[in-house]
PDB file of C-alpha atoms in Angstrom:
ATOM      1  CA  VAL R   1       0.000   0.000   0.000  1.00 88.00           C
ATOM      2  CA  GLN R   2       1.312   3.413  -0.934  1.00 94.00           C
ATOM      3  CA  LEU R   3      -0.082   6.428   0.870  1.00 96.00           C
ATOM      4  CA  GLN R   4      -0.131  10.053  -0.272  1.00 96.00           C
ATOM      5  CA  ALA R   5      -1.170  12.713   2.217  1.00 97.00           C
ATOM      6  CA  SER R   6      -2.295  16.180   1.194  1.00 97.00           C
ATOM      7  CA  GLY R   7      -4.280  19.157   2.377  1.00 98.00           C
ATOM      8  CA  GLY R   8      -1.904  20.785   4.789  1.00 97.00           C
ATOM      9  CA  GLY R   9      -1.290  24.507   4.885  1.00 97.00           C
ATOM     10  CA  LEU R  10      -1.199  27.673   6.929  1.00 98.00           C
ATOM     11  CA  VAL R  11      -4.321  28.637   8.844  1.00 98.00           C
ATOM     12  CA  GLN R  12      -5.181  31.032  11.634  1.00 98.00           C
ATOM     13  CA  ALA R  13      -6.142  29.786  15.059  1.00 98.00           C
ATOM     14  CA  GLY R  14      -9.803  28.819  15.098  1.00 98.00           C
ATOM     15  CA  GLY R  15      -9.734  27.876  11.458  1.00 98.00           C
ATOM     16  CA  SER R  16     -10.222  24.535   9.738  1.00 98.00           C
ATOM     17  CA  LEU R  17      -8.373  22.234   7.388  1.00 98.00           C
ATOM     18  CA  ARG R  18      -9.167  18.864   5.874  1.00 98.00           C
ATOM     19  CA  LEU R  19      -6.360  16.443   5.269  1.00 98.00           C
ATOM     20  CA  SER R  20      -6.674  13.641   2.753  1.00 98.00           C
ATOM     21  CA  CYS R  21      -4.688  10.454   2.384  1.00 98.00           C
ATOM     22  CA  ALA R  22      -5.043   8.580  -0.877  1.00 97.00           C
ATOM     23  CA  ALA R  23      -4.008   4.940  -0.961  1.00 95.00           C
ATOM     24  CA  SER R  24      -2.981   2.800  -3.870  1.00 93.00           C
ATOM     25  CA  GLY R  25      -3.892  -0.836  -4.200  1.00 79.00           C
ATOM     26  CA  ARG R  26      -7.083  -2.858  -4.013  1.00 73.00           C
ATOM     27  CA  THR R  27      -6.733  -3.849  -0.377  1.00 87.00           C
ATOM     28  CA  PHE R  28      -7.327  -0.424   1.182  1.00 90.00           C
ATOM     29  CA  SER R  29     -10.594  -1.521   2.776  1.00 88.00           C
ATOM     30  CA  THR R  30      -8.816  -4.236   4.752  1.00 91.00           C
ATOM     31  CA  TYR R  31      -6.625  -1.736   6.604  1.00 94.00           C
ATOM     32  CA  ALA R  32      -7.330   0.360   9.620  1.00 96.00           C
ATOM     33  CA  MET R  33      -6.039   3.860   8.998  1.00 97.00           C
ATOM     34  CA  GLY R  34      -4.446   6.318  11.339  1.00 97.00           C
ATOM     35  CA  TRP R  35      -3.224   9.881  11.464  1.00 98.00           C
ATOM     36  CA  PHE R  36      -0.148  10.875  13.436  1.00 98.00           C
ATOM     37  CA  ARG R  37       1.717  14.133  13.829  1.00 98.00           C
ATOM     38  CA  GLN R  38       5.175  15.293  14.751  1.00 98.00           C
ATOM     39  CA  ALA R  39       5.992  18.786  15.906  1.00 96.00           C
ATOM     40  CA  PRO R  40       9.540  20.175  15.800  1.00 92.00           C
ATOM     41  CA  GLY R  41      11.623  18.770  18.619  1.00 95.00           C
ATOM     42  CA  LYS R  42       8.881  16.378  19.711  1.00 96.00           C
ATOM     43  CA  GLU R  43       8.158  12.718  19.220  1.00 97.00           C
ATOM     44  CA  ARG R  44       5.558  11.552  16.766  1.00 96.00           C
ATOM     45  CA  GLU R  45       2.178  11.188  18.415  1.00 96.00           C
ATOM     46  CA  PHE R  46      -1.092   9.479  17.635  1.00 97.00           C
ATOM     47  CA  VAL R  47      -3.942  11.714  16.490  1.00 97.00           C
ATOM     48  CA  ALA R  48      -6.806   9.524  15.273  1.00 97.00           C
ATOM     49  CA  ALA R  49      -7.615   6.122  13.830  1.00 97.00           C
ATOM     50  CA  ILE R  50     -10.491   4.494  11.995  1.00 97.00           C
ATOM     51  CA  SER R  51     -11.260   0.814  11.533  1.00 96.00           C
ATOM     52  CA  TRP R  52     -11.372  -0.847   8.129  1.00 94.00           C
ATOM     53  CA  SER R  53     -15.161  -0.539   8.007  1.00 93.00           C
ATOM     54  CA  GLY R  54     -15.266   2.971   9.402  1.00 93.00           C
ATOM     55  CA  HIS R  55     -17.536   1.861  12.248  1.00 95.00           C
ATOM     56  CA  SER R  56     -14.922   2.397  14.954  1.00 96.00           C
ATOM     57  CA  THR R  57     -12.816   5.471  15.582  1.00 97.00           C
ATOM     58  CA  ASP R  58     -10.324   6.555  18.198  1.00 96.00           C
ATOM     59  CA  TYR R  59      -8.890   9.967  19.030  1.00 97.00           C
ATOM     60  CA  ALA R  60      -6.158  11.468  21.112  1.00 97.00           C
ATOM     61  CA  ASP R  61      -7.585  13.441  24.022  1.00 97.00           C
ATOM     62  CA  SER R  62      -6.007  16.609  22.672  1.00 97.00           C
ATOM     63  CA  VAL R  63      -8.118  16.541  19.506  1.00 98.00           C
ATOM     64  CA  LYS R  64     -11.401  15.025  20.690  1.00 98.00           C
ATOM     65  CA  GLY R  65     -14.335  17.186  19.741  1.00 97.00           C
ATOM     66  CA  ARG R  66     -12.279  19.141  17.204  1.00 98.00           C
ATOM     67  CA  PHE R  67     -10.996  16.545  14.722  1.00 98.00           C
ATOM     68  CA  THR R  68     -12.988  13.943  12.813  1.00 98.00           C
ATOM     69  CA  ILE R  69     -11.523  11.003  10.955  1.00 98.00           C
ATOM     70  CA  SER R  70     -13.481   9.372   8.143  1.00 98.00           C
ATOM     71  CA  ARG R  71     -12.869   7.177   5.149  1.00 97.00           C
ATOM     72  CA  ASP R  72     -14.290   6.432   1.746  1.00 96.00           C
ATOM     73  CA  ASN R  73     -13.307   2.925   0.747  1.00 94.00           C
ATOM     74  CA  ALA R  74     -14.682   3.415  -2.762  1.00 93.00           C
ATOM     75  CA  LYS R  75     -12.150   6.211  -3.231  1.00 94.00           C
ATOM     76  CA  ASN R  76      -9.333   4.566  -1.255  1.00 95.00           C
ATOM     77  CA  THR R  77      -9.106   7.719   0.823  1.00 97.00           C
ATOM     78  CA  VAL R  78      -9.077   8.606   4.486  1.00 98.00           C
ATOM     79  CA  TYR R  79      -9.753  12.112   5.738  1.00 98.00           C
ATOM     80  CA  LEU R  80      -8.989  14.159   8.808  1.00 98.00           C
ATOM     81  CA  GLN R  81     -11.297  17.134   9.301  1.00 98.00           C
ATOM     82  CA  MET R  82      -9.647  19.543  11.705  1.00 98.00           C
ATOM     83  CA  ASN R  83     -11.752  22.308  13.221  1.00 98.00           C
ATOM     84  CA  ASN R  84     -10.999  24.972  15.806  1.00 98.00           C
ATOM     85  CA  LEU R  85      -7.309  24.596  15.151  1.00 98.00           C
ATOM     86  CA  LYS R  86      -4.854  25.750  17.768  1.00 98.00           C
ATOM     87  CA  PRO R  87      -1.194  26.775  17.456  1.00 97.00           C
ATOM     88  CA  GLU R  88      -0.247  23.597  19.313  1.00 97.00           C
ATOM     89  CA  ASP R  89      -1.701  21.589  16.414  1.00 98.00           C
ATOM     90  CA  THR R  90       1.193  22.783  14.267  1.00 98.00           C
ATOM     91  CA  ALA R  91       3.069  19.713  13.058  1.00 98.00           C
ATOM     92  CA  VAL R  92       3.785  17.474  10.127  1.00 98.00           C
ATOM     93  CA  TYR R  93       0.851  15.119   9.791  1.00 98.00           C
ATOM     94  CA  TYR R  94       1.277  11.552   8.556  1.00 98.00           C
ATOM     95  CA  CYS R  95      -1.229   8.923   7.542  1.00 97.00           C
ATOM     96  CA  ALA R  96      -0.577   5.239   8.124  1.00 97.00           C
ATOM     97  CA  ALA R  97      -2.191   1.864   7.462  1.00 96.00           C
ATOM     98  CA  SER R  98      -2.441  -1.107   9.797  1.00 95.00           C
ATOM     99  CA  LEU R  99      -3.753  -4.640   9.461  1.00 92.00           C
ATOM    100  CA  GLY R 100      -4.602  -4.564  13.147  1.00 87.00           C
ATOM    101  CA  TRP R 101      -6.800  -2.458  15.392  1.00 89.00           C
ATOM    102  CA  GLY R 102      -6.416  -1.297  18.951  1.00 82.00           C
ATOM    103  CA  ILE R 103      -4.101   0.496  21.322  1.00 77.00           C
ATOM    104  CA  ASN R 104      -0.417   0.238  20.404  1.00 82.00           C
ATOM    105  CA  VAL R 105      -1.148  -1.568  17.148  1.00 89.00           C
ATOM    106  CA  GLU R 106       1.693  -1.486  14.670  1.00 93.00           C
ATOM    107  CA  TYR R 107       1.271   0.456  11.468  1.00 95.00           C
ATOM    108  CA  ASP R 108       2.632  -1.280   8.411  1.00 92.00           C
ATOM    109  CA  TYR R 109       2.683   1.515   5.862  1.00 94.00           C
ATOM    110  CA  TRP R 110       3.310   5.236   6.156  1.00 96.00           C
ATOM    111  CA  GLY R 111       2.759   8.151   3.841  1.00 95.00           C
ATOM    112  CA  GLN R 112       4.895  11.210   3.483  1.00 94.00           C
ATOM    113  CA  GLY R 113       3.916  14.053   5.748  1.00 95.00           C
ATOM    114  CA  THR R 114       1.907  17.162   5.084  1.00 98.00           C
ATOM    115  CA  GLN R 115       2.699  20.333   7.014  1.00 98.00           C
ATOM    116  CA  VAL R 116       0.011  22.018   9.082  1.00 98.00           C
ATOM    117  CA  THR R 117       0.850  25.408  10.541  1.00 98.00           C
ATOM    118  CA  VAL R 118      -1.561  27.262  12.807  1.00 98.00           C
ATOM    119  CA  SER R 119      -0.797  30.906  13.495  1.00 97.00           C
ATOM    120  CA  SER R 120      -1.962  32.648  16.636  1.00 93.00           C
TER     121      SER R 120
END
């Protein structure tokens, strides 16, 4: 599976962005998908995940109520809608695919990052 993330940019605090991650291959619907982010000088952290069917989702506490993960298996794409953005959301955002589901699951494939910058 090859993953291509897009949709990042510069936005003011309180604004919104929608990230997309397009996947190649016919097996996209068998993978759980996740979004992660890494800010300068910090470790990569989990943001959100969605099960292969889309029926289950999980979010980091820091983004609950502001971010929404979704997927369209017909389009081989997963989305991250980010609302009420804060300067602390500034990071490079990565999408990833996993054959498993749950806490601490390993992700098998990673896309390149897309930069999100939130100005105060």
